Short mmCIF file of C-alpha atoms in Angstrom, two decimals:
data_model
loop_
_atom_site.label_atom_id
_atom_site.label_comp_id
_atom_site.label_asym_id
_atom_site.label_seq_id
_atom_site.Cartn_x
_atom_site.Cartn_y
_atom_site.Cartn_z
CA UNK A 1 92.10 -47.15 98.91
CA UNK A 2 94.62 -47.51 96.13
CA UNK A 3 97.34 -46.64 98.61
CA UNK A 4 96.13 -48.25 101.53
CA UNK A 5 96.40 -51.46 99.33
CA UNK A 6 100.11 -50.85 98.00
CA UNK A 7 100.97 -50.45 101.70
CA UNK A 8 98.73 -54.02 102.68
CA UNK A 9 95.70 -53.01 103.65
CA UNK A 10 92.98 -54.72 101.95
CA UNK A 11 89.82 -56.04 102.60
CA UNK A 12 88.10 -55.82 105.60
CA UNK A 13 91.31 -53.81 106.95
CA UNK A 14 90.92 -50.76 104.56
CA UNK A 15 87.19 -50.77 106.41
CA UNK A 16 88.02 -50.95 110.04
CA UNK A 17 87.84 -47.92 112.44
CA UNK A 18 91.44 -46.85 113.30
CA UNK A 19 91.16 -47.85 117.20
CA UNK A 20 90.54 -51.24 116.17
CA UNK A 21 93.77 -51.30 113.82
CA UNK A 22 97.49 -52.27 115.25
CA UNK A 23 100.30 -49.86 115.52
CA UNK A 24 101.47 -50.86 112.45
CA UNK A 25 97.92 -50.86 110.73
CA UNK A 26 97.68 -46.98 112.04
CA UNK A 27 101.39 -46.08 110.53
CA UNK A 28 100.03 -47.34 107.48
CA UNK A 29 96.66 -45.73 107.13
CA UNK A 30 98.67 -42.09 107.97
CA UNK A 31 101.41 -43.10 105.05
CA UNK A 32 98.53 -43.85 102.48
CA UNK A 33 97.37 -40.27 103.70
CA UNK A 34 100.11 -38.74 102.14
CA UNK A 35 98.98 -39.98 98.62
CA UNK A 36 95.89 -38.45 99.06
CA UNK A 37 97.17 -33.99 99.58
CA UNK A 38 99.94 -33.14 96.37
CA UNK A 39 102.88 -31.51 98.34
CA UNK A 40 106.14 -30.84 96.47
CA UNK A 41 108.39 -32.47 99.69
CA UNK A 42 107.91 -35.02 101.57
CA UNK A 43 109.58 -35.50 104.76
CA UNK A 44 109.52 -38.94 106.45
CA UNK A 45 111.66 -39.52 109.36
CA UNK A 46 111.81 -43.27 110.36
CA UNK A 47 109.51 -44.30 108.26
CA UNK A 48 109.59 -47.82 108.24
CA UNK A 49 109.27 -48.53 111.89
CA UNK A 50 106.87 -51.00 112.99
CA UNK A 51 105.92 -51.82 109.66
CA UNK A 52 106.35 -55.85 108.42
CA UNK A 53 108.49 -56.66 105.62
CA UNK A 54 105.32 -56.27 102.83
CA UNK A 55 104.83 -52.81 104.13
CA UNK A 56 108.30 -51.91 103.93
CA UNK A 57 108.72 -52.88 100.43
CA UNK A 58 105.31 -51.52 98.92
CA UNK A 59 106.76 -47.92 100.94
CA UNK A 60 110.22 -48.35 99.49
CA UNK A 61 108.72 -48.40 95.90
CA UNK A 62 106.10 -45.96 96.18
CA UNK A 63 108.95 -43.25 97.66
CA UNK A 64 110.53 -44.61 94.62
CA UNK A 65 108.40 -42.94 92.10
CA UNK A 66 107.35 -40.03 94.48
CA UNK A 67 107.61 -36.72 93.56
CA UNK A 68 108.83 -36.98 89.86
CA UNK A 69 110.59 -33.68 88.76
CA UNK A 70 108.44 -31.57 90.56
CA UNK A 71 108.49 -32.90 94.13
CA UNK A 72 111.39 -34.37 96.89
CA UNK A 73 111.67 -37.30 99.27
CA UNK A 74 113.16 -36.40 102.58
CA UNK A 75 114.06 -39.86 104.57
CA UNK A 76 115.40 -40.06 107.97
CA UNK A 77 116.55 -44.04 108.06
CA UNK A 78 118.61 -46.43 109.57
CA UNK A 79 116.88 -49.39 108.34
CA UNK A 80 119.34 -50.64 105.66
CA UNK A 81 117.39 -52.64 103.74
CA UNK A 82 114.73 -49.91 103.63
CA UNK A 83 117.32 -47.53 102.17
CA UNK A 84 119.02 -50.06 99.46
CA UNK A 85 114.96 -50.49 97.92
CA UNK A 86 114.42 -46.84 97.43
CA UNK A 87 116.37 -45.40 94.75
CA UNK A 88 118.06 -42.52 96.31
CA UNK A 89 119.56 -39.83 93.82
CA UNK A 90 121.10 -37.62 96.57
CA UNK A 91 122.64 -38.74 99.68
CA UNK A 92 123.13 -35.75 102.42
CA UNK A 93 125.87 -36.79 105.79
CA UNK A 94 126.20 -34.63 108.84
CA UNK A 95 129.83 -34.12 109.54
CA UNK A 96 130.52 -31.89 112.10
CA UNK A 97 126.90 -30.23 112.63
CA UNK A 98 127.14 -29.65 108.57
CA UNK A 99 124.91 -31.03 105.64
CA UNK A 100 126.83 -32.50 102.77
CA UNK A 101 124.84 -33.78 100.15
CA UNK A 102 125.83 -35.75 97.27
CA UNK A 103 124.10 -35.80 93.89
CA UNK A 104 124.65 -39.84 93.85
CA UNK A 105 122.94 -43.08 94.85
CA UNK A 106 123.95 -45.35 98.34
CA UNK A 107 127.17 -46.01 98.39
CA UNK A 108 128.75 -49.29 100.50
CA UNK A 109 131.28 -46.89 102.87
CA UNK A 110 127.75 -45.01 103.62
CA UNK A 111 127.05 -47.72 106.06
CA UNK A 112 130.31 -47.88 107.63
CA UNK A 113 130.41 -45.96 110.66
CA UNK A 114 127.20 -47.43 111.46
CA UNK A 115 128.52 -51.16 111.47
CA UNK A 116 128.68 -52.14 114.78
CA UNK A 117 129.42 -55.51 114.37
CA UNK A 118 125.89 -57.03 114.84
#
């Protein structure tokens, strides 16, 4: 229940049959499942879809902390916000069908050819 509550759902939620839960009430209950099997990686692509902006956070700062020495955080985002709360220590790019990856944090020019103007 421990990570069912970091990702906002307490009370009566945490006891509710899944059918009766929202979309984003089901995307949280299989994230909190994660915390509950040790892997060492952790792949998460889009994670933060249909999630509200509690969710999102208590995600960002458990992925944070996930994994330690021992373990990696794969994440597939384009949510922006999302991305600046976790604290990234490699950054991989596809450039012409090729994985570069960076032993850094996000970087501004990261962004940039995703800018559309909106």
């Amino acid at each position: 229940r421990r990570g069912m509550r970091a990702l906002g759902l307490t009370g009566e939620k945490s006891l509710r049959q899944i059918k009766a839960l929202s979309g984003g009430e089901k995307a949280r209950v299989a994230l909190s499942m994660f915390s509950l099997k040790a892997s060492n990686l952790l792949m998460l692509d889009e994670p933060s879809n249909h999630l509200d902006v509690g969710c999102i956070q208590g995600l960002a700062n458990a992925l944070s902390g996930w994994g330690g020495k021992d373990g990696a955080v794969v994440i597939i985002s384009h949510d922006r916000e999302f991305c600046d709360r976790v604290d990234f220590t490699h950054i991989g790019t596809v450039i012409d069908g090729k994985l570069k990856l960076e032993q850094r944090s996000l970087q501004e020019s990261d962004w940039e050819q995703y800018d559309i103007g909106a």
